[in-house]
Short mmCIF file of C-alpha atoms in Angstrom, two decimals:
data_model
loop_
_atom_site.label_atom_id
_atom_site.label_comp_id
_atom_site.label_asym_id
_atom_site.label_seq_id
_atom_site.Cartn_x
_atom_site.Cartn_y
_atom_site.Cartn_z
CA MET E 78 98.02 111.06 63.81
CA PRO E 79 101.65 110.48 62.74
CA VAL E 80 104.47 111.02 65.19
CA ALA E 81 105.66 114.63 65.08
CA ARG E 82 108.24 115.18 62.36
CA ASP E 83 108.96 118.84 62.97
CA GLN E 84 112.43 118.01 64.31
CA GLU E 85 113.76 115.46 61.84
CA LYS E 86 117.29 115.82 63.20
CA ASN E 87 116.23 114.04 66.40
CA SER E 88 115.86 110.80 64.45
CA LEU E 89 119.48 111.01 63.35
CA ARG E 90 121.23 111.48 66.69
CA THR E 91 120.92 110.70 70.34
CA GLY E 92 119.22 112.97 72.83
CA PRO E 93 118.57 114.76 75.00
CA TYR E 94 115.04 115.34 73.76
CA ASP E 95 112.88 118.29 74.75
CA SER E 96 109.63 116.36 74.47
CA LEU E 97 108.13 112.90 74.53
CA ARG E 98 107.20 113.13 70.86
CA ASP E 99 110.82 113.81 69.87
CA PHE E 100 111.86 110.71 71.82
CA VAL E 101 109.15 108.58 70.19
CA HIS E 102 110.24 109.85 66.77
CA ALA E 103 113.82 108.71 67.53
CA ILE E 104 112.57 105.28 68.64
CA GLU E 105 110.70 104.89 65.37
CA ALA E 106 113.78 105.95 63.41
CA ARG E 107 115.67 103.05 65.01
CA GLY E 108 112.98 100.62 63.88
CA LYS E 109 111.85 99.86 67.43
CA LEU E 110 108.26 101.17 67.21
CA MET E 111 105.17 99.14 66.29
CA ARG E 112 102.24 101.20 64.94
CA LEU E 113 98.61 100.14 65.18
CA LYS E 114 95.95 102.24 63.48
CA VAL E 115 92.86 101.18 65.48
CA ILE E 116 92.38 99.19 68.69
CA ASP E 117 89.18 98.30 70.56
CA GLN E 118 90.11 98.77 74.21
CA ASP E 119 86.53 98.03 75.27
CA LYS E 120 87.61 94.47 74.45
CA TYR E 121 91.01 95.08 76.16
CA GLU E 122 92.69 94.60 72.80
CA ALA E 123 95.62 96.93 73.57
CA THR E 124 96.32 95.04 76.80
CA GLY E 125 96.24 91.77 74.89
CA VAL E 126 98.64 93.11 72.25
CA MET E 127 101.05 94.17 74.99
CA TYR E 128 100.97 90.75 76.64
CA ARG E 129 101.61 89.09 73.28
CA LEU E 130 104.53 91.39 72.48
CA ILE E 131 106.18 90.42 75.77
CA ASP E 132 105.37 86.74 75.17
CA LYS E 133 106.94 86.81 71.70
CA TYR E 134 109.93 89.10 72.21
CA GLY E 135 110.56 89.29 75.96
CA TYR E 136 110.86 92.41 78.09
CA GLU E 137 114.21 93.45 76.64
CA ASP E 138 113.34 93.09 72.94
CA ALA E 139 109.64 93.93 72.62
CA PRO E 140 109.12 97.08 70.51
CA ALA E 141 107.53 100.28 71.71
CA LEU E 142 103.86 100.55 70.81
CA LEU E 143 101.96 103.45 69.22
CA ILE E 144 98.17 103.28 68.77
CA GLU E 145 96.63 105.96 66.56
CA ARG E 146 92.94 105.52 67.45
CA MET E 147 91.15 103.64 70.23
CA LYS E 148 87.62 102.64 71.13
CA ILE E 149 87.07 103.47 74.81
CA ASP E 150 83.74 103.44 76.64
CA GLY E 151 81.91 102.93 73.36
CA GLU E 152 83.47 105.91 71.57
CA TRP E 153 86.39 106.19 69.17
CA ARG E 154 89.05 108.55 70.48
CA ASP E 155 92.10 109.94 68.71
CA GLY E 156 95.56 109.29 70.10
CA PRO E 157 98.28 108.62 69.60
CA VAL E 158 98.83 106.55 72.73
CA VAL E 159 102.35 105.18 73.24
CA ALA E 160 103.55 102.44 75.60
CA ASN E 161 106.51 100.15 76.38
CA LEU E 162 109.07 102.83 75.59
CA TYR E 163 111.93 101.54 77.73
CA GLY E 164 112.48 97.83 77.06
CA ASN E 165 115.52 97.96 74.75
CA TRP E 166 118.88 99.14 76.11
CA ASP E 167 119.72 101.00 72.90
CA ILE E 168 116.50 102.98 73.45
CA GLU E 169 117.40 103.52 77.13
CA ALA E 170 120.66 105.06 75.93
CA LEU E 171 119.12 107.59 73.54
CA PRO E 172 117.72 110.26 75.92
CA PHE E 173 120.96 110.65 77.88
CA GLY E 174 123.23 111.48 74.95
CA VAL E 175 125.04 108.15 74.67
CA GLU E 176 126.96 108.04 71.40
CA ASP E 177 127.60 105.12 69.03
CA ILE E 178 124.23 103.49 69.61
CA SER E 179 124.17 99.78 68.78
CA ASP E 180 121.90 96.76 69.27
CA ASN E 181 124.36 95.16 71.72
CA ASP E 182 122.40 95.16 75.00
CA GLU E 183 125.41 94.62 77.26
CA GLN E 184 127.36 97.37 75.52
CA MET E 185 124.44 99.81 75.72
CA TYR E 186 123.74 98.94 79.37
CA ARG E 187 127.31 99.77 80.33
CA ALA E 188 127.47 102.86 78.11
CA THR E 189 124.24 104.23 79.62
CA ARG E 190 125.32 103.44 83.16
CA ASP E 191 128.77 104.94 82.67
CA LYS E 192 127.35 108.07 81.01
CA LEU E 193 124.98 108.64 83.91
CA MET E 194 127.75 107.95 86.43
CA THR E 195 129.32 111.20 85.22
CA ARG E 196 126.20 112.97 86.54
CA ILE E 197 126.80 111.74 90.11
CA ASP E 198 129.28 113.48 92.40
CA GLN E 199 131.69 111.77 94.79
CA ALA E 200 129.16 111.95 97.62
CA GLY E 201 126.58 110.08 95.55
CA ASN E 202 124.39 113.10 94.80
CA TRP E 203 122.91 113.73 91.37
CA MET E 204 124.21 116.87 89.74
CA LYS E 205 121.67 119.68 89.41
CA ILE E 206 120.96 122.39 86.86
CA LYS E 207 118.35 125.01 87.69
CA PRO E 208 115.40 125.23 85.27
CA VAL E 209 114.63 128.23 83.09
CA HIS E 210 111.22 129.88 82.80
CA VAL E 211 109.56 130.56 79.46
CA GLU E 212 106.59 132.68 78.49
CA PRO E 213 103.25 130.91 77.89
CA SER E 214 103.43 131.92 74.23
CA ASN E 215 106.59 129.80 73.90
CA ALA E 216 105.21 126.78 75.79
CA PRO E 217 103.72 124.01 73.60
CA CYS E 218 101.70 122.72 76.56
CA LYS E 219 99.65 125.96 76.40
CA GLU E 220 98.44 125.62 72.80
CA VAL E 221 94.92 124.70 73.98
CA ARG E 222 93.52 125.98 77.31
CA LEU E 223 90.38 124.64 78.96
CA LYS E 224 88.60 125.93 82.07
CA GLY E 225 85.16 125.70 83.65
CA ASP E 226 82.56 123.79 81.66
CA ASP E 227 85.04 123.17 78.84
CA ILE E 228 86.93 120.68 81.01
CA ASP E 229 86.08 117.08 80.16
CA LEU E 230 88.77 114.54 80.99
CA LEU E 231 86.52 111.71 79.84
CA ARG E 232 87.02 112.58 76.17
CA PHE E 233 90.75 111.82 76.24
CA PRO E 234 92.11 108.29 75.60
CA TRP E 235 92.95 107.20 79.14
CA LEU E 236 92.93 103.41 79.31
CA LYS E 237 91.32 100.91 81.61
CA ASN E 238 94.07 98.30 81.37
CA ASN E 239 92.38 95.37 83.09
CA PRO E 240 88.75 94.24 83.53
CA ALA E 241 89.18 94.33 87.33
CA ASP E 242 90.56 97.88 87.44
CA ALA E 243 88.17 100.35 89.03
CA ALA E 244 88.14 102.67 86.01
CA ARG E 245 90.32 104.31 83.41
CA TYR E 246 93.59 105.69 84.78
CA ILE E 247 96.08 108.46 84.16
CA ASN E 248 99.06 106.40 85.22
CA THR E 249 102.11 108.26 83.86
CA GLY E 250 101.46 111.76 85.15
CA ALA E 251 104.22 113.74 86.87
CA VAL E 252 102.37 115.23 89.84
CA PHE E 253 103.80 118.62 90.87
CA MET E 254 102.86 119.80 94.35
CA HIS E 255 104.25 122.47 96.66
CA ASP E 256 104.01 123.39 100.32
CA ARG E 257 105.38 126.62 101.75
CA ARG E 258 107.07 124.76 104.62
CA LEU E 259 107.83 121.27 103.33
CA GLY E 260 108.92 122.30 99.85
CA ALA E 261 108.06 120.78 96.49
CA ASN E 262 107.66 117.26 95.14
CA VAL E 263 107.40 115.77 91.67
CA GLY E 264 106.27 112.15 91.62
CA THR E 265 104.24 109.72 89.56
CA TYR E 266 101.13 108.66 91.48
CA ARG E 267 98.32 106.91 89.68
CA CYS E 268 95.14 108.91 89.09
CA GLN E 269 91.76 107.20 88.69
CA VAL E 270 89.52 109.06 86.24
CA LYS E 271 86.32 109.65 88.24
CA GLY E 272 84.49 112.19 86.10
CA LYS E 273 84.85 115.12 83.75
CA ASN E 274 86.63 117.23 86.34
CA ARG E 275 87.67 114.88 89.15
CA ILE E 276 90.40 112.26 89.49
CA GLY E 277 91.71 110.10 92.30
CA LEU E 278 95.29 110.48 93.55
CA ASN E 279 97.25 107.61 95.10
CA PRO E 280 100.60 108.43 96.69
CA GLU E 281 101.58 105.38 98.74
CA PRO E 282 102.27 105.81 102.48
CA GLY E 283 105.89 106.82 102.94
CA GLN E 284 106.30 108.29 99.46
CA ASP E 285 107.29 111.95 99.33
CA GLY E 286 103.94 113.06 97.91
CA TRP E 287 102.10 111.29 100.72
CA ARG E 288 104.43 112.85 103.32
CA LEU E 289 103.79 116.31 101.90
CA LEU E 290 100.00 115.94 101.76
CA MET E 291 99.80 114.41 105.24
CA GLY E 292 102.04 117.14 106.65
CA MET E 293 99.71 119.80 105.27
CA LYS E 294 96.66 117.92 106.53
CA ARG E 295 98.05 117.61 110.07
CA ARG E 296 98.80 121.32 110.03
CA GLY E 297 95.16 122.06 109.27
CA ASP E 298 95.46 123.17 105.65
CA ARG E 299 92.21 122.75 103.71
CA ALA E 300 93.66 121.96 100.27
CA CYS E 301 96.83 121.40 98.29
CA ARG E 302 97.14 122.76 94.77
CA VAL E 303 98.67 120.40 92.21
CA SER E 304 99.58 120.40 88.53
CA ILE E 305 99.95 117.08 86.72
CA ALA E 306 102.20 116.99 83.67
CA VAL E 307 101.14 114.22 81.30
CA ALA E 308 103.49 112.67 78.71
CA VAL E 309 106.67 114.52 79.65
CA ASP E 310 110.18 114.33 78.20
CA PRO E 311 112.44 111.40 79.24
CA ALA E 312 114.48 113.40 81.78
CA VAL E 313 111.44 114.64 83.72
CA TRP E 314 109.88 111.18 83.45
CA SER E 315 113.05 109.67 84.94
CA VAL E 316 112.94 111.82 88.06
CA SER E 317 109.17 111.52 88.43
CA SER E 318 108.80 107.76 87.98
CA THR E 319 111.84 106.64 89.99
CA LYS E 320 113.15 107.74 93.38
CA MET E 321 116.10 110.00 92.61
CA ALA E 322 115.60 113.02 94.88
CA GLY E 323 115.59 113.26 98.64
CA PHE E 324 112.58 114.76 100.41
CA GLY E 325 112.59 118.47 99.62
CA GLU E 326 115.22 118.15 96.87
CA SER E 327 114.36 119.54 93.45
CA GLU E 328 113.53 116.76 91.02
CA ILE E 329 113.51 119.25 88.15
CA GLU E 330 117.06 120.41 88.90
CA ILE E 331 118.13 116.75 88.89
CA ALA E 332 116.36 116.25 85.55
CA GLY E 333 118.41 119.10 84.14
CA GLY E 334 121.57 117.58 85.54
CA LEU E 335 120.76 114.25 83.89
CA ILE E 336 120.85 115.76 80.42
CA GLY E 337 123.30 118.60 81.01
CA LYS E 338 120.91 121.46 80.29
CA PRO E 339 118.04 123.23 82.08
CA ILE E 340 114.45 122.04 81.86
CA GLU E 341 112.10 124.70 80.46
CA LEU E 342 109.18 125.48 82.78
CA VAL E 343 106.06 127.62 82.47
CA ARG E 344 103.61 128.84 85.10
CA SER E 345 100.33 126.96 85.53
CA GLU E 346 97.04 128.68 84.70
CA THR E 347 95.29 128.48 88.09
CA ASN E 348 98.19 128.19 90.54
CA ASP E 349 101.83 129.27 90.80
CA ILE E 350 103.32 125.83 90.14
CA MET E 351 105.92 125.77 87.36
CA VAL E 352 105.49 122.83 84.97
CA PRO E 353 107.38 121.41 81.95
CA ALA E 354 106.69 123.64 78.96
CA HIS E 355 107.06 120.76 76.49
CA ALA E 356 104.66 118.36 78.22
CA GLU E 357 101.79 117.10 76.09
CA MET E 358 99.18 118.08 78.71
CA ILE E 359 98.90 119.80 82.10
CA ILE E 360 96.01 118.99 84.45
CA GLU E 361 95.63 121.53 87.28
CA GLY E 362 93.54 121.17 90.40
CA GLU E 363 93.15 121.11 94.17
CA VAL E 364 93.37 118.17 96.58
CA PRO E 365 90.84 118.66 99.42
CA LEU E 366 92.62 117.63 102.62
CA ASP E 367 89.45 117.39 104.71
CA GLN E 368 87.73 114.94 102.33
CA ALA E 369 88.55 111.50 100.92
CA GLU E 370 87.17 108.92 98.48
CA ASP E 371 87.77 105.25 97.78
CA GLU E 372 90.23 104.55 94.96
CA GLY E 373 91.08 101.37 93.06
CA PRO E 374 91.52 98.46 92.77
CA TYR E 375 94.24 98.58 90.14
CA GLY E 376 96.61 96.05 88.53
CA GLU E 377 99.93 96.62 90.32
CA MET E 378 103.59 96.44 89.21
CA TYR E 379 104.02 92.78 90.20
CA GLY E 380 101.27 91.76 87.80
CA TYR E 381 98.64 91.16 90.51
CA LEU E 382 95.46 93.07 91.29
CA GLY E 383 95.94 95.50 94.16
CA LEU E 384 93.41 96.29 96.86
CA MET E 385 90.89 99.10 96.90
CA LYS E 386 92.32 102.04 98.84
CA ARG E 387 89.79 103.37 101.33
CA ASN E 388 89.64 107.11 102.06
CA ASN E 389 92.23 108.14 99.51
CA PHE E 390 93.06 111.56 98.08
CA PHE E 391 91.33 113.04 95.03
CA VAL E 392 91.70 116.14 92.85
CA ASN E 393 89.08 118.66 91.72
CA ILE E 394 90.24 119.90 88.31
CA THR E 395 90.48 123.65 87.71
CA ALA E 396 92.17 123.78 84.29
CA VAL E 397 93.54 121.61 81.49
CA THR E 398 96.05 122.82 78.92
CA HIS E 399 97.58 120.73 76.16
CA ARG E 400 99.34 120.68 72.82
CA ARG E 401 97.29 120.50 69.66
CA ASN E 402 96.77 116.82 68.87
CA PRO E 403 98.43 115.70 72.12
CA MET E 404 100.28 112.42 72.49
CA PHE E 405 99.43 110.17 75.46
CA PHE E 406 101.66 107.73 77.33
CA ASN E 407 100.06 104.73 79.03
CA SER E 408 101.67 102.33 81.47
CA PHE E 409 100.51 98.74 81.11
CA THR E 410 101.51 98.30 84.74
CA GLY E 411 102.91 94.87 85.55
CA VAL E 412 103.10 94.00 81.84
CA ALA E 413 105.31 96.40 79.89
CA ALA E 414 108.56 98.32 80.34
CA ASP E 415 107.33 101.80 81.19
CA MET E 416 110.09 103.27 83.37
CA PRO E 417 113.75 103.96 82.54
CA LYS E 418 116.30 101.79 84.37
CA GLY E 419 119.44 103.70 83.44
CA PRO E 420 119.43 106.21 86.34
CA SER E 421 118.73 103.55 88.98
CA CYS E 422 121.45 101.29 87.53
CA ALA E 423 123.96 104.14 87.71
CA ALA E 424 122.95 105.13 91.25
CA GLU E 425 123.09 101.54 92.53
CA TYR E 426 126.46 100.92 90.91
CA HIS E 427 127.86 104.09 92.49
CA ARG E 428 126.45 103.17 95.91
CA TYR E 429 127.55 99.54 95.99
CA LYS E 430 130.94 100.03 94.32
CA LYS E 431 132.11 101.53 97.60
CA LEU E 432 130.89 98.49 99.54
CA ILE E 433 131.83 95.81 97.00
CA PRO E 434 135.32 96.51 95.59
CA GLY E 435 135.06 93.82 92.91
CA LEU E 436 131.61 94.89 91.68
CA LYS E 437 131.18 94.64 87.90
CA ALA E 438 127.42 95.11 87.47
CA ILE E 439 124.13 95.13 89.38
CA TYR E 440 120.74 94.78 87.74
CA THR E 441 117.08 94.01 88.44
CA PRO E 442 115.65 92.34 85.32
CA ARG E 443 112.44 93.72 83.89
CA GLY E 444 109.54 91.49 84.86
CA ALA E 445 111.42 90.16 87.90
CA ASN E 446 110.69 92.73 90.59
CA GLY E 447 112.36 91.74 93.84
CA VAL E 448 115.27 89.88 92.20
CA SER E 449 118.68 91.60 92.15
CA LEU E 450 121.55 90.20 90.08
CA VAL E 451 125.12 91.08 91.03
CA SER E 452 128.32 90.21 89.17
CA ILE E 453 131.71 90.52 90.87
CA ASP E 454 135.39 89.93 90.15
CA LYS E 455 135.83 87.39 92.94
CA LYS E 456 139.32 86.79 94.29
CA PHE E 457 138.91 85.57 97.88
CA PRO E 458 136.59 83.24 99.83
CA GLY E 459 133.51 84.96 101.21
CA GLU E 460 133.40 87.80 98.69
CA GLY E 461 130.26 86.48 96.99
CA MET E 462 128.25 86.25 100.19
CA ALA E 463 129.56 89.61 101.42
CA ALA E 464 128.39 91.23 98.19
CA GLY E 465 124.96 89.66 98.55
CA GLN E 466 124.64 90.85 102.15
CA ALA E 467 125.50 94.42 101.16
CA VAL E 468 122.78 94.48 98.51
CA ALA E 469 120.18 92.67 100.65
CA ALA E 470 120.60 95.30 103.38
CA ASN E 471 118.73 97.78 101.16
CA PRO E 472 115.07 97.87 102.31
CA GLY E 473 113.90 98.68 98.80
CA LEU E 474 113.24 96.17 96.05
CA ASN E 475 115.65 93.35 96.89
CA LYS E 476 114.05 90.08 98.04
CA VAL E 477 116.28 87.57 96.26
CA VAL E 478 119.92 88.52 95.62
CA ILE E 479 121.92 86.32 93.24
CA VAL E 480 125.68 86.89 93.03
CA VAL E 481 127.61 85.55 90.02
CA ASP E 482 131.12 85.76 88.58
CA LYS E 483 132.26 88.54 86.26
CA ASP E 484 132.09 86.29 83.17
CA VAL E 485 128.30 85.99 83.47
CA ASN E 486 126.19 88.48 81.48
CA ILE E 487 123.48 89.35 84.01
CA LEU E 488 121.28 90.90 81.31
CA LYS E 489 120.56 87.38 80.00
CA PRO E 490 118.24 85.37 82.31
CA LEU E 491 119.31 82.06 80.75
CA ASN E 492 122.89 82.74 81.87
CA ILE E 493 121.68 83.07 85.46
CA LEU E 494 119.77 79.80 85.27
CA HIS E 495 122.86 78.13 83.81
CA VAL E 496 125.13 79.14 86.68
CA LEU E 497 122.50 78.14 89.22
CA GLY E 498 122.61 74.68 87.71
CA ALA E 499 126.36 74.46 87.05
CA ARG E 500 128.13 76.53 89.73
CA TRP E 501 125.80 76.98 92.67
CA GLN E 502 125.47 74.67 95.65
CA PRO E 503 122.34 75.37 97.74
CA SER E 504 124.50 75.35 100.86
CA ALA E 505 126.02 78.62 99.60
CA SER E 506 122.86 80.51 100.55
CA VAL E 507 121.51 82.53 103.45
CA VAL E 508 117.86 83.14 104.35
CA ILE E 509 117.01 86.28 106.33
CA PRO E 510 113.73 85.38 108.06
CA GLN E 511 112.28 88.85 108.64
CA THR E 512 113.32 92.24 107.35
CA GLN E 513 112.00 95.32 105.55
CA MET E 514 110.92 95.75 101.93
CA ARG E 515 109.02 98.76 100.62
CA MET E 516 107.49 97.35 97.45
CA PRO E 517 103.93 95.95 97.00
CA ASP E 518 105.00 92.29 96.91
CA PRO E 519 101.76 90.25 96.86
CA SER E 520 103.39 87.40 98.82
CA MET E 521 103.94 89.52 101.96
CA GLN E 522 101.71 88.58 104.89
CA THR E 523 102.46 91.88 106.63
CA THR E 524 102.91 95.03 104.55
CA GLY E 525 106.55 96.09 104.50
CA ILE E 526 107.87 92.88 106.10
CA THR E 527 109.48 90.08 104.08
CA SER E 528 112.05 87.34 104.27
CA LYS E 529 115.05 87.53 101.93
CA MET E 530 117.46 85.08 100.35
CA ILE E 531 121.07 85.54 99.26
CA ILE E 532 122.36 83.05 96.69
CA ASP E 533 126.12 82.95 96.16
CA ALA E 534 126.33 81.43 92.67
CA THR E 535 129.97 82.36 92.17
CA GLN E 536 132.49 79.57 91.67
CA GLN E 537 133.15 78.37 95.19
CA LEU E 538 136.82 78.34 96.13
CA PRO E 539 138.38 75.44 98.07
CA GLY E 540 138.16 77.48 101.27
CA GLU E 541 134.38 77.69 100.76
CA GLY E 542 133.88 73.99 100.09
CA GLY E 543 134.34 74.22 96.32
CA PRO E 544 136.44 71.88 94.14
CA ASP E 545 140.23 72.21 94.08
CA VAL E 546 140.10 72.87 90.34
CA TRP E 547 137.12 74.02 88.26
CA PRO E 548 136.96 72.49 84.77
CA PRO E 549 137.38 74.98 81.90
CA VAL E 550 134.31 76.38 80.17
CA SER E 551 133.85 74.88 76.71
CA ARG E 552 133.03 78.17 74.98
CA VAL E 553 136.08 79.85 76.50
CA LEU E 554 138.27 77.04 75.17
CA LEU E 555 136.70 77.42 71.72
CA GLU E 556 137.28 81.18 71.66
CA GLU E 557 140.89 80.74 72.80
CA LYS E 558 141.68 78.14 70.13
CA CYS E 559 139.63 79.82 67.36
CA PRO E 560 139.67 83.54 68.21
CA ASP E 561 138.20 84.65 64.87
CA LEU E 562 135.56 81.95 64.56
CA LEU E 563 132.48 83.77 65.86
CA ASP E 564 133.27 86.95 63.93
CA GLU E 565 133.55 84.82 60.80
CA ILE E 566 130.22 83.15 61.59
CA ASP E 567 128.61 86.57 61.99
CA ARG E 568 130.02 87.65 58.63
CA LYS E 569 128.69 84.55 56.87
CA TRP E 570 125.35 84.51 58.70
CA PRO E 571 123.29 85.71 55.70
CA GLU E 572 124.70 82.79 53.69
CA TYR E 573 123.44 80.30 56.27
CA LEU E 574 119.95 81.74 56.04
#
């Protein structure tokens, strides 16, 4: 099935986009989408293609992938299935209305970050816009409605990414749940496909979905109703897949604030939960709170196989609604770029700018979970280490914090390796023996406990043990003496080829 072309204008401008398919259409219009007609996933061919794309192009330059038809469990199933939607920074910029899109990663990183900074108030809170409700007749996610014996999740193209995974997974669903006392939550929690009308549900301990379900269970509730929106628009995916809302805050209002307009919602078929009207599919059901099943194992975000989860939650499906010819979005977890980084980059910059006056940029490279890169405009001794300590104090994803000078482009890993070799002295480092980290780092001996390292790779000043005078950088000298040279080279580049 071709990507939807009913809104051609979306290929000619930036977002926001009402649906995933509009976003995918815009990606293809920029020449950043690779189409494959048929793939045999029983041989893990799609997984292999994704690995090879990353091997050949890297995380930041690999194209998005669209597969039209797949062989799964011995049967050919229609897609399309899309993946790796968020690797390129020009693509990251599209959904949030950034103008003057270019292929300059550093320019697009800053433009996306700065655009999203306008959506954060002085207190660090994301701006909110309340959603609007639409009638089912105006909701694309209601075009096909399945209940009772018509429900068969097995016929849809959910992927088993890895041979060691327990089963096929719905791994990009936005799980909507609500409790009359604790409020609502929207989060992405992987769902193991267990049968025609049953799936596993894995909110990790401490996540908001887990807190809500456990709170209901302790109170004696028998079940929690949920609706899972599959293949949602980029704004809803941003708030679902990354931690942007506090417990009890409305993720959907934040999604509206991200794009400057309300998200359209429609009521579910078998419960009162309001869900995105432009989602490709809605899966409704109940989580029994007095029962549990084993779930997993599953290939985790660090690229290692996770453990089986004993006595985990599961969902009995009560209804499925979807668009005609729905599009599916698969996460090749630990392999591809499946989550937007723009909102987290903006939030981190806003948070740390108050603590680090000379902060220029902060970034966690794709494929390097646990490593935070910080660039600063250093003026005084100790500023590099102070910046690293401020970032390392976050119990989230930071295990190694590398601080560099403002002239280093932290989006380019080779630049970081260069300054480690040319500017850094190992003595300008601090190891924190034992502290908190919330991520599933496979090297941790005790869950949630890690050591950390701060590397001050800024040019060390004399007061820090550095040289009295640093030698000039050769490229800087070249650009000063020949200011038009590189522009001229760019102009003549086709002649050289």
